[in-house]
Every structure is written in structure tokens, then in C-alpha cells.
């Protein structure tokens, strides 16, 4: 009986899986095409210092406008790019394009570039970063790479060595989506970062959940203890912003202070908010925004 039930249940799952595999193959083919024909663009989202309200830099977020499916989220296509070996090529484009744009911005601004697990495993990453910095004549300190906790799990010794090599060039390293992976505290112990980006999920509950607030407060304290900048992701409300300010968080990012914008113009780069949360963000400009 259990077996029959199991088989009946398994049926739609298997066909769903098959469909997903076919779908994935189509997306893979189209990704190759996009890499060949320059099908990507970058959106830039401001990073704002909480104490001064000044925009200190922008995070580059890749956008892909698929010829028939429209905007596909990087959360969908980056894992596929990793699996089919395209991540290095796409990552290289992101690095070059982000640095090209950075070269035109005011010199106090930095750019943050997301780097995935697959990129971290290869020396190509370091080559591409140093190449971009040389080509565009950029101070390495103005470039920051963001690495998620899940990218740190395999071969810790190798990864730590890679991060150290990156940091030795002057490029900064941020820990992205902090608190969502496993062994978050061990990561802070075992690797050196310049910034901890606290995941949006903690920010969402900050106002309503005392336990969440306690975790946030403790994380900021750890950052201060380690001499690492603390940065909250996904700040959407005034209340969240004030709570983060009250616990001494260094920086914020989120729809409240600015949505990702594309294309990035000089007008955006020179936009300095009078007060945090008062940024007249050109909302809706990010075509991939939900
Ligand atoms: P992430 O690096 O953690 O980026 C933050 C994501 O949250 C972005 O989604 C951003 O648009 C979104 N976001 C920002 N503020 C808010 C807010 O206030 N509320 C909400 N609900 N969302 C907010 P996006 O652009 O779809 O990117 C998703 C993920 O894809 C990124 O997460 C990053 O891990 C990855 N990614 C993006 N660009 C690249 C890239 O160039 N290379 C690699 N390897 N990964 C990338
Ligand atoms: Mg990021
Ligand atoms: Mg993040
Ligand atoms: Mg994320």
C-alpha cells in the first residue's frame, strides 16, 4: 500500500523533473547565446553609510533580458551558469563592466561585485580583477567582491588562501547574505572580511521579533570587535532603518534608500542623499524589479 502510494506520488514529480531539465537545457543554450552576443546588463544599487547618510558606493547586480522569456533573475541563471561552466565568462564580463563604469564615478565611490562559488575556485578571478583595475586605472580599494557563505563551504584552506590573495591586492572582500548559511560564526573566525552583509531575512523581522533584534545587535557587536564593517541588506522601512541605526550598524542597502537602477547615469552617481531614507530613488528603473 505504501509502495503504491509512493509510486503514485512519484509520478508527477518525475515528469515535473523532466520538464525542469528540458527547461534548464533551453536556458543553458540561451545563456551561451547571451554570452556571445552581450545579452547582459548591470543594475547598480546604492550602499549608504548610516551615520552620514552618504552614498559610499554601489553594488553591481547582473540583469539578463531573455529574448522570449523577459527578465530572468540572477538567482535562476547564475546557478545554471555555474553548472555549465559559463560562470567564469559571465563573471569576467561583470568585473570588466562594473570597473568600466566605476572609472567614470566620483573617486570616493566603490563598486561591489558578486562572485559565486565557481569563480572562487579558479585563479581566473584574480586575473580578471587585476586586469580590470589596470585597464581602467582604478584604485583597488574601490573594488569589493561579495562572497556568500555557501561559497565558503568546500576546501576552506584553499578558499582562505584565495581571499587572502585578493585582499593583498587591496581589493576588499565582503561576506554576503550573512546568517543564512551554515557555520556563520566559524566563517567569521576562519576568513578575513572587510564587510559583513547581514541577510535581508534578519532585517525583515527586526521590528517585530525581539530575538531577531538580539541576533542583529550581537552581529553588529561582533563586527565592531573584529574591526569589520557591518551592513544590513534589504532595508525597506523607516522603522528598520532607525533600529539599525540605534544598534550602530555601519551601512544599509535596500529599497528604502535606493533601488537598483539601470542604466546607470552620471546623475545617479552624483546623487547624494540629504539624509538616510530621503533618497529620491528613481524607482521602477530596474526592469528586473518585482
Ligand atoms: P545579493 O547579492 O544578496 O543581492 C541582493 C538582492 O536583493 C538583489 O536581487 C537586489 O535587487 C535585492 N534587493 C535589494 N534591496 C532589496 C529590498 O529592499 N527588498 C528586497 N525584497 N530585495 C532587495 P537580484 O538583483 O535579483 O540578485 C539576486 C542575487 O543574484 C544576488 O543576491 C547575488 O547573489 C546574485 N547576483 C546578482 N548579480 C550577480 C553577479 O553579477 N554575479 C554573481 N555571481 N551573482 C550575482
Ligand atoms: Mg551581493
Ligand atoms: Mg545579499
Ligand atoms: Mg542574495
XYZ file of C-alpha atoms and ligand atoms in Angstrom:
339
model
C 0.000 0.000 0.000
C 2.751 2.389 0.992
C 4.659 1.435 -2.122
C 1.669 2.105 -4.364
C 1.062 5.424 -2.737
C 4.704 6.265 -3.110
C 4.694 5.423 -6.783
C 1.566 7.410 -7.434
C 3.103 10.379 -5.694
C 6.367 9.957 -7.526
C 4.733 10.110 -10.953
C 4.052 13.850 -11.255
C 7.341 14.601 -9.570
C 9.328 12.673 -12.201
C 7.568 14.315 -15.123
C 7.983 17.688 -13.407
C 11.653 16.958 -13.081
C 11.942 16.019 -16.746
C 10.251 19.257 -17.720
C 12.534 21.195 -15.478
C 15.570 19.543 -17.053
C 14.401 20.402 -20.568
C 13.652 23.946 -19.437
C 17.086 24.180 -17.888
C 18.699 22.960 -21.107
C 16.898 25.666 -23.083
C 18.081 28.310 -20.648
C 21.616 26.909 -20.875
C 21.581 27.200 -24.688
C 20.278 30.752 -24.455
C 22.943 31.628 -21.879
C 25.676 30.625 -24.355
C 23.991 32.873 -26.880
C 23.791 35.769 -24.405
C 27.482 35.399 -23.560
C 28.349 35.560 -27.276
C 26.100 38.483 -28.096
C 26.370 40.658 -24.995
C 22.924 39.933 -23.626
C 23.605 41.153 -20.095
C 23.481 44.482 -18.345
C 24.248 45.712 -14.855
C 21.932 47.408 -12.398
C 23.510 49.405 -9.578
C 22.075 49.735 -6.093
C 23.395 52.360 -3.658
C 25.169 51.496 -0.417
C 24.584 54.207 2.172
C 26.589 54.983 5.332
C 24.147 55.120 8.242
C 25.901 57.801 10.269
C 26.232 60.341 7.466
C 23.536 59.280 5.022
C 26.062 59.490 2.229
C 26.174 57.025 -0.643
C 29.571 55.356 -0.424
C 29.247 53.015 -3.361
C 27.048 50.767 -5.455
C 26.509 47.044 -5.756
C 26.514 45.739 -9.325
C 23.643 43.317 -9.976
C 23.568 41.426 -13.246
C 20.458 41.581 -15.445
C 19.542 39.306 -18.310
C 16.771 40.216 -20.691
C 15.918 36.909 -22.312
C 14.725 37.278 -25.937
C 11.422 35.479 -25.286
C 11.092 34.988 -21.536
C 11.870 38.542 -20.498
C 13.896 39.347 -17.401
C 15.324 36.270 -15.702
C 16.583 36.623 -12.130
C 20.274 36.017 -11.415
C 19.092 33.687 -8.640
C 17.833 31.479 -11.502
C 20.537 31.754 -14.145
C 23.728 32.128 -12.079
C 23.431 28.560 -10.672
C 22.868 27.308 -14.237
C 25.908 29.262 -15.440
C 27.912 27.597 -12.681
C 26.812 24.132 -13.746
C 27.512 24.586 -17.447
C 30.868 26.284 -16.973
C 29.799 29.712 -18.205
C 30.239 31.439 -14.862
C 33.864 32.360 -15.495
C 32.994 34.102 -18.747
C 29.954 35.874 -17.305
C 31.878 36.773 -14.169
C 34.620 38.258 -16.289
C 32.123 40.423 -18.136
C 30.615 41.623 -14.833
C 34.046 42.557 -13.471
C 35.090 44.444 -16.617
C 31.766 46.242 -16.987
C 31.498 47.183 -13.294
C 35.036 48.583 -13.321
C 34.475 50.381 -16.606
C 31.528 52.194 -15.055
C 33.328 52.799 -11.749
C 36.091 54.623 -13.646
C 33.555 57.317 -14.506
C 32.287 57.866 -10.967
C 33.433 60.233 -8.253
C 36.587 58.821 -6.628
C 35.041 58.338 -3.162
C 32.651 55.708 -4.504
C 33.282 51.967 -4.536
C 31.717 49.177 -6.529
C 30.693 45.819 -5.069
C 30.836 42.800 -7.385
C 29.122 39.500 -6.598
C 31.301 36.449 -7.032
C 29.942 32.930 -6.935
C 31.421 29.681 -5.634
C 32.614 28.516 -9.043
C 34.553 31.716 -9.644
C 36.270 31.489 -6.284
C 37.811 28.145 -7.185
C 39.819 29.431 -10.113
C 42.803 31.758 -10.438
C 40.999 33.406 -13.338
C 39.053 35.529 -10.842
C 42.187 37.237 -9.584
C 43.453 37.723 -13.140
C 40.197 39.295 -14.240
C 40.090 41.623 -11.236
C 43.665 42.817 -11.622
C 43.217 43.159 -15.376
C 40.111 45.316 -14.950
C 41.843 47.501 -12.381
C 44.810 48.030 -14.699
C 42.753 48.614 -17.833
C 40.548 51.237 -16.191
C 43.212 52.710 -13.900
C 41.211 52.150 -10.736
C 42.460 52.159 -7.135
C 41.981 48.537 -5.974
C 40.486 49.742 -2.680
C 37.460 50.957 -4.644
C 36.559 47.419 -5.650
C 34.871 44.979 -3.290
C 33.959 41.381 -4.042
C 30.943 39.814 -2.345
C 31.060 36.168 -1.425
C 28.151 34.230 0.033
C 28.576 31.829 2.914
C 27.689 28.863 0.721
C 30.712 29.644 -1.476
C 32.960 29.060 1.527
C 31.970 25.523 2.366
C 34.264 23.384 0.297
C 38.026 23.453 0.696
C 38.276 26.101 3.388
C 42.077 26.264 3.274
C 42.134 26.936 -0.457
C 39.354 29.490 -0.196
C 41.058 31.291 2.674
C 44.249 31.475 0.589
C 42.307 32.880 -2.367
C 40.605 35.517 -0.216
C 43.983 36.482 1.247
C 45.447 36.875 -2.253
C 42.529 39.066 -3.285
C 42.867 41.228 -0.175
C 46.627 41.567 -0.672
C 45.953 43.423 -3.928
C 43.979 45.994 -1.940
C 40.601 44.756 -3.167
C 38.040 44.416 -0.361
C 36.074 41.295 0.456
C 32.524 41.243 1.823
C 30.620 38.305 3.290
C 27.197 38.354 1.585
C 23.870 37.054 2.964
C 25.432 36.596 6.395
C 23.464 34.372 8.734
C 21.732 32.232 6.132
C 24.442 29.636 5.581
C 25.819 27.049 7.924
C 28.577 27.782 10.451
C 28.225 31.524 10.093
C 30.324 32.179 13.172
C 33.035 29.785 12.022
C 33.281 31.785 8.798
C 33.948 34.952 10.748
C 36.619 33.106 12.682
C 38.298 31.385 9.719
C 38.241 34.025 6.990
C 39.080 37.705 6.882
C 36.492 40.113 5.558
C 36.202 43.861 5.267
C 32.411 43.916 5.481
C 29.633 41.679 6.788
C 26.382 41.981 4.848
C 23.622 40.835 7.158
C 20.939 38.989 5.229
C 17.617 40.641 4.486
C 15.729 37.959 6.423
C 17.057 39.410 9.692
C 16.155 42.941 8.701
C 12.560 41.990 7.823
C 11.826 40.774 11.338
C 13.861 43.353 13.205
C 10.893 45.429 14.272
C 8.570 42.614 15.259
C 10.823 39.989 16.791
C 12.916 40.628 19.905
C 15.031 37.525 19.267
C 15.847 38.703 15.775
C 16.817 42.093 17.152
C 19.107 40.407 19.672
C 20.845 38.488 16.881
C 21.240 41.686 14.860
C 22.664 43.565 17.830
C 25.116 40.760 18.577
C 26.206 40.577 14.932
C 26.961 44.292 14.870
C 28.936 43.877 18.102
C 30.969 41.031 16.574
C 31.679 43.183 13.531
C 32.899 46.012 15.745
C 35.014 43.595 17.752
C 36.591 42.261 14.562
C 37.027 45.703 13.033
C 34.774 44.764 10.138
C 32.056 46.997 8.668
C 28.503 45.816 9.335
C 25.943 46.326 6.595
C 22.245 45.479 6.548
C 20.611 44.269 3.331
C 17.051 44.774 2.182
C 16.086 47.775 4.303
C 12.590 48.714 3.207
C 11.119 50.751 6.053
C 11.984 53.765 8.162
C 11.494 51.685 11.287
C 14.068 49.112 10.175
C 16.493 51.890 9.344
C 16.141 53.512 12.766
C 16.543 50.197 14.578
C 19.732 49.512 12.631
C 20.987 52.990 13.394
C 20.236 52.509 17.099
C 22.457 49.411 17.283
C 25.356 51.038 15.430
C 25.175 49.244 12.101
C 27.576 50.945 9.666
C 25.817 50.731 6.313
C 22.483 49.958 4.714
C 21.161 48.929 1.361
C 17.570 48.393 0.310
C 14.566 49.785 -1.499
C 14.121 52.496 1.149
C 17.440 54.130 0.344
C 17.608 53.213 -3.315
C 16.509 50.584 -5.767
C 18.875 49.037 -8.274
C 18.934 51.299 -11.318
C 19.740 50.539 -14.912
C 21.188 52.075 -16.929
C 23.448 53.840 -14.506
C 23.982 57.504 -15.332
C 26.222 60.270 -14.023
C 23.158 61.849 -12.457
C 22.743 58.795 -10.259
C 26.429 58.632 -9.366
C 26.471 62.170 -8.039
C 23.173 61.859 -6.187
C 23.982 62.351 -2.519
C 21.041 61.915 -0.166
C 20.466 64.699 2.351
C 19.514 62.162 4.993
C 19.353 58.425 5.004
C 15.965 57.320 3.783
C 15.425 60.556 1.922
C 16.957 59.432 -1.337
C 14.710 60.308 -4.246
C 15.426 56.958 -5.825
C 14.486 56.699 -9.467
C 12.144 53.849 -8.651
C 10.969 51.412 -11.227
C 14.031 51.895 -13.377
C 15.212 48.366 -12.661
C 13.436 46.308 -15.289
C 14.002 43.147 -13.272
C 12.397 44.587 -10.158
C 9.450 42.605 -8.873
P 22.558 39.639 -3.335
O 23.972 39.860 -3.721
O 22.295 39.330 -1.909
O 21.777 40.925 -3.819
C 20.662 41.448 -3.166
C 19.374 41.142 -3.894
O 18.290 41.707 -3.173
C 19.281 41.738 -5.281
O 18.458 40.866 -6.063
C 18.565 43.055 -5.037
O 17.904 43.561 -6.178
C 17.598 42.643 -3.969
N 17.212 43.749 -3.086
C 17.906 44.866 -2.781
N 17.256 45.633 -1.893
C 16.104 44.995 -1.610
C 14.988 45.290 -0.752
O 14.924 46.311 -0.062
N 13.985 44.364 -0.722
C 14.009 43.235 -1.480
N 12.975 42.398 -1.398
N 15.059 42.917 -2.282
C 16.081 43.791 -2.348
P 18.902 40.416 -7.527
O 19.483 41.581 -8.259
O 17.764 39.685 -8.119
O 20.087 39.419 -7.256
C 19.884 38.204 -6.598
C 21.199 37.513 -6.292
O 21.861 37.120 -7.506
C 22.203 38.398 -5.581
O 21.925 38.435 -4.200
C 23.506 37.701 -5.901
O 23.736 36.629 -5.030
C 23.234 37.156 -7.300
N 23.882 38.040 -8.289
C 23.469 39.236 -8.764
N 24.345 39.744 -9.650
C 25.346 38.833 -9.726
C 26.586 38.778 -10.481
O 26.958 39.682 -11.236
N 27.372 37.657 -10.305
C 27.014 36.660 -9.445
N 27.846 35.612 -9.322
N 25.885 36.681 -8.725
C 25.063 37.754 -8.869
Mg 25.517 40.802 -3.077
Mg 22.984 39.537 -0.177
Mg 21.352 37.068 -2.017
